[in-house]
PDB file of C-alpha atoms in Angstrom:
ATOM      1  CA  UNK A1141       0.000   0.000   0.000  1.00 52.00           C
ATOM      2  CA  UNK A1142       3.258   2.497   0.982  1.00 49.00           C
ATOM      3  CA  UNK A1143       4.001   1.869  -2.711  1.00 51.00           C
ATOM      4  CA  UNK A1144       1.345   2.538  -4.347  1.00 50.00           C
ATOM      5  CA  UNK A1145       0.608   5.676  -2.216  1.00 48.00           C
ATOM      6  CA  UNK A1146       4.254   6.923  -3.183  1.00 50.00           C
ATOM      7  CA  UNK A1147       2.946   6.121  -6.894  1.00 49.00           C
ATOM      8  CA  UNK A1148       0.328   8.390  -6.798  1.00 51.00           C
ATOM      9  CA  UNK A1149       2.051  11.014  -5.136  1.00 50.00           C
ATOM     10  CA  UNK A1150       4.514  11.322  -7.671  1.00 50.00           C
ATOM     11  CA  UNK A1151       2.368  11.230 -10.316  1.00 48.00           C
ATOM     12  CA  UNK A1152       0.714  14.173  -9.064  1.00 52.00           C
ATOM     13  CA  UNK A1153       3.582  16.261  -8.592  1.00 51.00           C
ATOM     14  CA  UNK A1154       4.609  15.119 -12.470  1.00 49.00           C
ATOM     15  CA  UNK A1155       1.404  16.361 -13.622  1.00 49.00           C
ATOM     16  CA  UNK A1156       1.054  19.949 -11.560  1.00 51.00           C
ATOM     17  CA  UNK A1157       4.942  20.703 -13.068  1.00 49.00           C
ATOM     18  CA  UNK A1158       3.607  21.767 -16.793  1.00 49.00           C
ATOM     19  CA  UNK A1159       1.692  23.910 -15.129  1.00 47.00           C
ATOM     20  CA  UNK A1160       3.709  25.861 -12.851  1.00 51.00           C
ATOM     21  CA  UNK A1161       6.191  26.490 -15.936  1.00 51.00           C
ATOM     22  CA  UNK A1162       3.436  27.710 -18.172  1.00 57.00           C
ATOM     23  CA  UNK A1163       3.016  30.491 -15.193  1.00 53.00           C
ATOM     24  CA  UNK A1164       6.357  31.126 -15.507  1.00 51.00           C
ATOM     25  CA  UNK A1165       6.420  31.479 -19.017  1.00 51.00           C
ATOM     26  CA  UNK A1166       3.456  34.465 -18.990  1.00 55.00           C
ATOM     27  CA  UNK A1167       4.666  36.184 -15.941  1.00 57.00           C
ATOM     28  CA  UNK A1168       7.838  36.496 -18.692  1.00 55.00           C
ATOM     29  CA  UNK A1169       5.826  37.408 -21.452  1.00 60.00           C
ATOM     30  CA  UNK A1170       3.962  39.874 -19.543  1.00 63.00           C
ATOM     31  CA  UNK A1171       7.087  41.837 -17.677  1.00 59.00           C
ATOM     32  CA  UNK A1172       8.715  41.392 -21.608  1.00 59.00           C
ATOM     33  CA  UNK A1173       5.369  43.319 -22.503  1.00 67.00           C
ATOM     34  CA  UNK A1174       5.531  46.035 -19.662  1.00 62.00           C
ATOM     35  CA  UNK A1175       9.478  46.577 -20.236  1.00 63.00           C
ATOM     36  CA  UNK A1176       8.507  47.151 -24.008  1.00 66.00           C
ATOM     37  CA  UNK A1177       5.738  49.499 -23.368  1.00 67.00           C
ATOM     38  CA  UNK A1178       8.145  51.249 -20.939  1.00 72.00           C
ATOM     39  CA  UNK A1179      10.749  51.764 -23.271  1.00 71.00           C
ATOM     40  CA  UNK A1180       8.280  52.825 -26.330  1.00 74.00           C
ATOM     41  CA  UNK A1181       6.921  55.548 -24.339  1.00 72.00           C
ATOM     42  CA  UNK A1182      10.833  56.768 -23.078  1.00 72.00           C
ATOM     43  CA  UNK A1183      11.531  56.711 -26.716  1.00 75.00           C
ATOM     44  CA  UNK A1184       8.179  58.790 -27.432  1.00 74.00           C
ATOM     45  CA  UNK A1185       9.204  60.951 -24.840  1.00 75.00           C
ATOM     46  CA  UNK A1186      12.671  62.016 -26.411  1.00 80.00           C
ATOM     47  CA  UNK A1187      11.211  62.333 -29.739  1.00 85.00           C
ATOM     48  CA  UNK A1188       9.091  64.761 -28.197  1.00 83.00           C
ATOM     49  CA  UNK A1189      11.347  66.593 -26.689  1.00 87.00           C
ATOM     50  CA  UNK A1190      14.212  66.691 -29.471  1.00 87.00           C
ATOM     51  CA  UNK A1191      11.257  68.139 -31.692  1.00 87.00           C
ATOM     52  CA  UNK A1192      10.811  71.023 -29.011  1.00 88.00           C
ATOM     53  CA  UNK A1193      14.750  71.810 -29.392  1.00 89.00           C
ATOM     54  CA  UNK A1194      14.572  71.245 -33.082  1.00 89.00           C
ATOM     55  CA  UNK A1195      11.700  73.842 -33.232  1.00 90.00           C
ATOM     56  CA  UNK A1196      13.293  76.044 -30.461  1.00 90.00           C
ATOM     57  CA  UNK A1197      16.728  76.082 -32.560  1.00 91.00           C
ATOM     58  CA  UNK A1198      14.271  76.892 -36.214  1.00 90.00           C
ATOM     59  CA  UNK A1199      12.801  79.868 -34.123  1.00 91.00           C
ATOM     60  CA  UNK A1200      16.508  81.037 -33.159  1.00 91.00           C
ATOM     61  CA  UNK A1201      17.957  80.607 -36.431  1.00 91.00           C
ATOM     62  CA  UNK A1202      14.799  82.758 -38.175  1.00 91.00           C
ATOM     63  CA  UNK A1203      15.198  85.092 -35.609  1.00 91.00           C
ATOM     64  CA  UNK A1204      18.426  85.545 -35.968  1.00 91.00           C
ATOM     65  CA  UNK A1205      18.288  85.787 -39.482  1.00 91.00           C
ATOM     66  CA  UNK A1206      15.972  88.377 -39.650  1.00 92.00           C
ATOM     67  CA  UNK A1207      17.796  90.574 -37.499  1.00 91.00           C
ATOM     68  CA  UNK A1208      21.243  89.643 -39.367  1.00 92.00           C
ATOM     69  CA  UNK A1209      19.275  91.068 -42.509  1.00 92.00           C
ATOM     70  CA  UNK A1210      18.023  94.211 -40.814  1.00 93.00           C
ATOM     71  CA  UNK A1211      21.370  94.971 -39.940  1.00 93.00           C
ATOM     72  CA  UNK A1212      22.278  94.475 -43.448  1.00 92.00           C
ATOM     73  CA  UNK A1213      19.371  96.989 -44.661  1.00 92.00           C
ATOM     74  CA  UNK A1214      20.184  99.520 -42.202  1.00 92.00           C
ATOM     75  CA  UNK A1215      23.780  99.254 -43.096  1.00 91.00           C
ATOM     76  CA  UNK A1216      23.445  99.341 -46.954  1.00 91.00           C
ATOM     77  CA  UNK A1217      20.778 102.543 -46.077  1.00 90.00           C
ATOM     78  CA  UNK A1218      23.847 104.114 -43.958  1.00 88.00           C
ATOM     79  CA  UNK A1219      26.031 103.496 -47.312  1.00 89.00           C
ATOM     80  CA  UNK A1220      23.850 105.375 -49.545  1.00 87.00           C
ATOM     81  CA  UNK A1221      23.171 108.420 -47.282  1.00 85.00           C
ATOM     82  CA  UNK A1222      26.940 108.695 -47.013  1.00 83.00           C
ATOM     83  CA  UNK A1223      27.398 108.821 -50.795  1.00 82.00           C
ATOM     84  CA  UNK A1224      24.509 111.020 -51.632  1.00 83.00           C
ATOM     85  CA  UNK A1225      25.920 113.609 -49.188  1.00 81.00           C
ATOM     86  CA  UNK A1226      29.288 112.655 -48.507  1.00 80.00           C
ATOM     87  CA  UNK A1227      30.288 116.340 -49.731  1.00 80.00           C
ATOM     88  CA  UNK A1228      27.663 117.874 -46.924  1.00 82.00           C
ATOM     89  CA  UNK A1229      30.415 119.489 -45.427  1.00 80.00           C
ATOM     90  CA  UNK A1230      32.536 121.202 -48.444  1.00 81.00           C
ATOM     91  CA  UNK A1231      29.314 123.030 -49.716  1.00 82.00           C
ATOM     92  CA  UNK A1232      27.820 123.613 -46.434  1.00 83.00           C
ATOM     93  CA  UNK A1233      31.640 125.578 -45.690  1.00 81.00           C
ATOM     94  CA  UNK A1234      31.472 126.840 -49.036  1.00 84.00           C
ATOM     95  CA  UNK A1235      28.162 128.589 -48.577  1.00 85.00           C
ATOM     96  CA  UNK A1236      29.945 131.107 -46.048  1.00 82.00           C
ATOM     97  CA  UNK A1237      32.187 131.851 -49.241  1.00 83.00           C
ATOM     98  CA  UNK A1238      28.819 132.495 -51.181  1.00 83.00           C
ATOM     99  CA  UNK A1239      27.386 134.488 -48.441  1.00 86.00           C
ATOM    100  CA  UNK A1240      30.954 136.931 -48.345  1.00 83.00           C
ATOM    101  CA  UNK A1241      30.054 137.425 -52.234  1.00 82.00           C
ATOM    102  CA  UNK A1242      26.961 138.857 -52.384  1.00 84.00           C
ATOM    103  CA  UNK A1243      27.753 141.461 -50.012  1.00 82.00           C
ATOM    104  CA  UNK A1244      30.743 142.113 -51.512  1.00 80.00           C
ATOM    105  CA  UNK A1245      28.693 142.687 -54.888  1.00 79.00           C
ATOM    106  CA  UNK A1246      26.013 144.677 -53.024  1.00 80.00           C
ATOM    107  CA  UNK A1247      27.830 146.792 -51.317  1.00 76.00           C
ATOM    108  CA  UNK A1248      30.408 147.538 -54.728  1.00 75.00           C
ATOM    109  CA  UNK A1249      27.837 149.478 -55.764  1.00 73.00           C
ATOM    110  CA  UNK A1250      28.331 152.080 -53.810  1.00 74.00           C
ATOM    111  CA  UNK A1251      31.596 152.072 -53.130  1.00 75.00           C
ATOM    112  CA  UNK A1252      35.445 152.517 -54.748  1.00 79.00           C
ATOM    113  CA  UNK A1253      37.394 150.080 -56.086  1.00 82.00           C
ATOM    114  CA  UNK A1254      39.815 149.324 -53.310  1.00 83.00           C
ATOM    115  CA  UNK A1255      36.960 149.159 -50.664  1.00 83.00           C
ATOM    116  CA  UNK A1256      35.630 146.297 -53.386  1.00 82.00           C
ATOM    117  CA  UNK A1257      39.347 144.648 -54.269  1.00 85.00           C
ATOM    118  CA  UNK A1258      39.341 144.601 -50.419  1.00 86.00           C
ATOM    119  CA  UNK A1259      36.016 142.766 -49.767  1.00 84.00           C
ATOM    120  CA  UNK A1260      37.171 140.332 -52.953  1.00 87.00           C
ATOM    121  CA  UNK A1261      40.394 139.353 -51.009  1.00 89.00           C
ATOM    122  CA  UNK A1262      38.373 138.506 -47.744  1.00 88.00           C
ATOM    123  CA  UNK A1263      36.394 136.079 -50.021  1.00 88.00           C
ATOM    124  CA  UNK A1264      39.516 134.480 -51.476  1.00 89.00           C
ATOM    125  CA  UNK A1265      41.175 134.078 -47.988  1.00 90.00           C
ATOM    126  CA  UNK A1266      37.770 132.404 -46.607  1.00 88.00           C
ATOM    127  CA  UNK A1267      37.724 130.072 -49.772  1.00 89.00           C
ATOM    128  CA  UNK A1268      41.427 129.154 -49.814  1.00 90.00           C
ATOM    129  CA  UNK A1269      40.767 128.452 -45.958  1.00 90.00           C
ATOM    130  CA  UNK A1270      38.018 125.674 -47.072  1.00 89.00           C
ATOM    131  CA  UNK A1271      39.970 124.486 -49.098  1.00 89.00           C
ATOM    132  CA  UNK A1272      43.225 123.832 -46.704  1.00 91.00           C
ATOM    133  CA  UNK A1273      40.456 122.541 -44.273  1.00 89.00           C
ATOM    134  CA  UNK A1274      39.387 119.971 -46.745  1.00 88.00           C
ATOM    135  CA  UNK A1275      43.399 118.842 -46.879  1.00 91.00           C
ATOM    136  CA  UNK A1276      43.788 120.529 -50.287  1.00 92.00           C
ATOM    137  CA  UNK A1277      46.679 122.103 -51.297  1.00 92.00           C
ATOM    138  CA  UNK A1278      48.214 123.871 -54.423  1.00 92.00           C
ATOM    139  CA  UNK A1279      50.995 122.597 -56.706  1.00 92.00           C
ATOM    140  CA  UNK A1280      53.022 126.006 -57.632  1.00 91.00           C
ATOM    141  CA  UNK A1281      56.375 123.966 -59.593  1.00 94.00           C
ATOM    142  CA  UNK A1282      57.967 127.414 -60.627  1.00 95.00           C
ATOM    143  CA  UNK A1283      61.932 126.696 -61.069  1.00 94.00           C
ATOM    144  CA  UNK A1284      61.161 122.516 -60.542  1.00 95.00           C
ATOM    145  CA  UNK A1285      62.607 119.899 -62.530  1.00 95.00           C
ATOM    146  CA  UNK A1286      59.404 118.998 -64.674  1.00 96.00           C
ATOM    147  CA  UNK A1287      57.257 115.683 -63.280  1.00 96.00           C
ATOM    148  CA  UNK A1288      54.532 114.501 -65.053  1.00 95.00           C
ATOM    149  CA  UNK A1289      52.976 112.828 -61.711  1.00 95.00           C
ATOM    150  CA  UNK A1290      52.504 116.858 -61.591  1.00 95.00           C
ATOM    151  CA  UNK A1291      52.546 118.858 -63.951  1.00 96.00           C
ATOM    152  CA  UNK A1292      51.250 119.264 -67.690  1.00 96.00           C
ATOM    153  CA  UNK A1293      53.710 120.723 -69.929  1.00 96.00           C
ATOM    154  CA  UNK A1294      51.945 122.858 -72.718  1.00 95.00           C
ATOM    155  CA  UNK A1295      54.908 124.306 -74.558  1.00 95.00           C
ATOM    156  CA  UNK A1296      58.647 124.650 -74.324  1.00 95.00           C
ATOM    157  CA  UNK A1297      60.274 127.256 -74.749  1.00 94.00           C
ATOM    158  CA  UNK A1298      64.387 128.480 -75.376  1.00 93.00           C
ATOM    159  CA  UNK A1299      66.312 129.641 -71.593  1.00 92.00           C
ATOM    160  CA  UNK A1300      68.894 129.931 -70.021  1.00 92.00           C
ATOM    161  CA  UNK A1301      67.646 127.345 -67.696  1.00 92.00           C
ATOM    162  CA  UNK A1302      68.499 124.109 -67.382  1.00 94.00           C
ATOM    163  CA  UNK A1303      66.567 121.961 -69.427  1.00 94.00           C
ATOM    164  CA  UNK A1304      62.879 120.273 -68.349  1.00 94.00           C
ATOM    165  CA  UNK A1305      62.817 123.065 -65.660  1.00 95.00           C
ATOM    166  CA  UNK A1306      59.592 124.872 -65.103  1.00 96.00           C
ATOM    167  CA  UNK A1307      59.937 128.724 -66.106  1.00 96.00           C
ATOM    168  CA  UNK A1308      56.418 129.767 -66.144  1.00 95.00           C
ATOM    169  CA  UNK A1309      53.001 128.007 -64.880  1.00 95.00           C
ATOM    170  CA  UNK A1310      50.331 128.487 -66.988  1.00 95.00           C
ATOM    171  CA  UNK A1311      47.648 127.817 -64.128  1.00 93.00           C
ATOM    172  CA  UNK A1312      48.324 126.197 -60.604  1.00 93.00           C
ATOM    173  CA  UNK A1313      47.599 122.422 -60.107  1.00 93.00           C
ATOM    174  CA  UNK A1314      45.926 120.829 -56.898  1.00 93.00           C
ATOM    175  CA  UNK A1315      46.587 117.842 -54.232  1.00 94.00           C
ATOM    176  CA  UNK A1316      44.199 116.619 -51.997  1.00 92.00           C
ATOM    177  CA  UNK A1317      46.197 114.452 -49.292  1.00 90.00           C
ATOM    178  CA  UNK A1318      48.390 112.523 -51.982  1.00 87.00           C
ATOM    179  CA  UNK A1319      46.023 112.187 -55.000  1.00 92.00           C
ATOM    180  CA  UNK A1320      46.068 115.044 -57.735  1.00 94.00           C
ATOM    181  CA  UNK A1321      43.010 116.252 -58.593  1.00 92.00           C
ATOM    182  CA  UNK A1322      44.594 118.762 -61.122  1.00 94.00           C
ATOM    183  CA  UNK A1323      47.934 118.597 -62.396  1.00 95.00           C
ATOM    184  CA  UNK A1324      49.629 121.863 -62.766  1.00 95.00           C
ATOM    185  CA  UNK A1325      49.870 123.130 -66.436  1.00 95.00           C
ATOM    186  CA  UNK A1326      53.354 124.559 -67.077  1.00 96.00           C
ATOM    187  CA  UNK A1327      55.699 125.806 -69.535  1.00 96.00           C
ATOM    188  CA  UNK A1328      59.573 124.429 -69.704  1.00 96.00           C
ATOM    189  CA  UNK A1329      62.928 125.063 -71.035  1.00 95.00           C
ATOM    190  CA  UNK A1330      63.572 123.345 -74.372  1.00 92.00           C
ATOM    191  CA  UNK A1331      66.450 121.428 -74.663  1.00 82.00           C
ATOM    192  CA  UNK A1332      69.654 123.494 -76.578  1.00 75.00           C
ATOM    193  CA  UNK A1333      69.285 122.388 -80.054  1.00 65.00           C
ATOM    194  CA  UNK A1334      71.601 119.867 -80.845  1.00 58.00           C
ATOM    195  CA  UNK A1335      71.830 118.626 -77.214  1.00 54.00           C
ATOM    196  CA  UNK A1336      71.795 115.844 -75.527  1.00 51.00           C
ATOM    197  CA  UNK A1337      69.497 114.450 -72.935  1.00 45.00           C
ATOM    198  CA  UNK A1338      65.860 114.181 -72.355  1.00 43.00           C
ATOM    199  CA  UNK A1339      63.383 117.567 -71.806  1.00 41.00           C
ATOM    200  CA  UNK A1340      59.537 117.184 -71.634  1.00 41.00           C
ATOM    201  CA  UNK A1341      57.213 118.255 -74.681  1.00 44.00           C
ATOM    202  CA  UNK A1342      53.898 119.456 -74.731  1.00 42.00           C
ATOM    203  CA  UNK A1343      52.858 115.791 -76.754  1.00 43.00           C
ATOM    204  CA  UNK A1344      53.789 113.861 -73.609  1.00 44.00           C
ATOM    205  CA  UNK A1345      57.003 113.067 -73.521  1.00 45.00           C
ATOM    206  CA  UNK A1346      58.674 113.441 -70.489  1.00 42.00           C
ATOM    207  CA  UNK A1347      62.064 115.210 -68.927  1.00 40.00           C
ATOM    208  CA  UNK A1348      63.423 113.387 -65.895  1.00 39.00           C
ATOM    209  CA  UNK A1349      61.039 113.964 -62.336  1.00 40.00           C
ATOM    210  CA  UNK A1350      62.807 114.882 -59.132  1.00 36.00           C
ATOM    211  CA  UNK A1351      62.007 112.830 -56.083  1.00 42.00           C
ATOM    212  CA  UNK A1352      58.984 115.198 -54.187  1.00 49.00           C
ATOM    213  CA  UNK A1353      57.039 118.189 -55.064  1.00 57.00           C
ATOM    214  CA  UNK A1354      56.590 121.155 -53.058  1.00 58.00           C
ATOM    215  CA  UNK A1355      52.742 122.118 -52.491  1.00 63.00           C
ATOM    216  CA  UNK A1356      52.708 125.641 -52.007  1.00 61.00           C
ATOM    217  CA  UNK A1357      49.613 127.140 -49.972  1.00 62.00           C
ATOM    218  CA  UNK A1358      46.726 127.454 -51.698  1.00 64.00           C
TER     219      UNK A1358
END
């Protein structure tokens, strides 16, 4: 009877195993299911939030392009209203010289010549003053060694001078800092006929230039 009782025992424990490892099984399944679902919504979470610094960085970037493009409106604006009156000053100085004229002419009419001759030198002095204040100043080459960086020869003429130098000027050239903005036109000695060397003509050629030029006052 203790056999058969040991039997049956057995046999029930055999049969109650397959289902204790079918348990086992879903309680895997199921914390395989939860772990998933716990991941998927971490992973929807950092979507979510790498689209809100993706659309954050967009709103930066436009902002920042905009104002980037302003600047670049207001700057070209700045450009233009320097050119269109980037010689504001000169006439507004140069107005003063106007101003000296007409009373000058208005009051000639009553007056004699050297009260007039003076009242035309104070309007000369305030113009050449303009001009010295605008960094201008005269090229006067009388008795120079000719330069064409200077000077335009019109003519040549026979002296006693040595040849290529300046012996008269025609009409005074102008320097403003160190660009010309007229050379001076000049007349020079001609070269002895029959002699050697090189003198400057009034077709172009040119004499040998000395090193600097002196800018007289205006």
């Amino acid at each position: 009877m203790i056999g058969k009782k040991k039997k049956k025992i057995a046999v029930n424990e055999a049969s109650e195993s397959p289902v204790d490892k079918t348990a086992v099984v879903d309680d895997a399944q199921s914390g395989a299911t939860a772990g998933a679902e716990e991941s998927s919504r971490a992973e929807a979470g950092d979507i979510e939030t790498l689209r809100k610094e993706l659309a954050e960085a967009k709103d930066k970037f436009l902002r920042s392009k905009a104002e980037t493009q302003n600047i670049q409106r207001r700057a070209a604006v700045e450009r233009q209203e320097a050119v269109k009156y980037a010689n504001a000053s000169l006439i507004k100085n140069l107005l003063a010289t106007l101003d000296d004229f007409e009373r000058t002419l208005e009051q000639s009419k009553d007056v004699d010549i050297k009260t007039v001759l003076e009242g035309v030198r104070i309007v000369y002095d305030g113009f050449t003053k303009v001009l010295k204040d605008q960094r201008v100043e005269a090229i006067d080459p009388l008795g120079e060694h000719f330069d064409p960086r200077f000077h335009e020869a019109m003519l040549q003429q026979p002296s006693d001078q040595a040849p290529g130098t300046v012996i008269q000027v025609v009409q005074r050239g102008f320097v403003m800092d160190d660009r010309v903005l007229r050379p001076a036109k000049v007349i020079i000695a001609a070269q002895p006929a029959g002699g050697d060397g090189a003198a400057a003509t009034s077709d172009g050629d040119s004499a040998p230039s000395t090193e600097g030029q002196n800018h007289a006052d205006v």
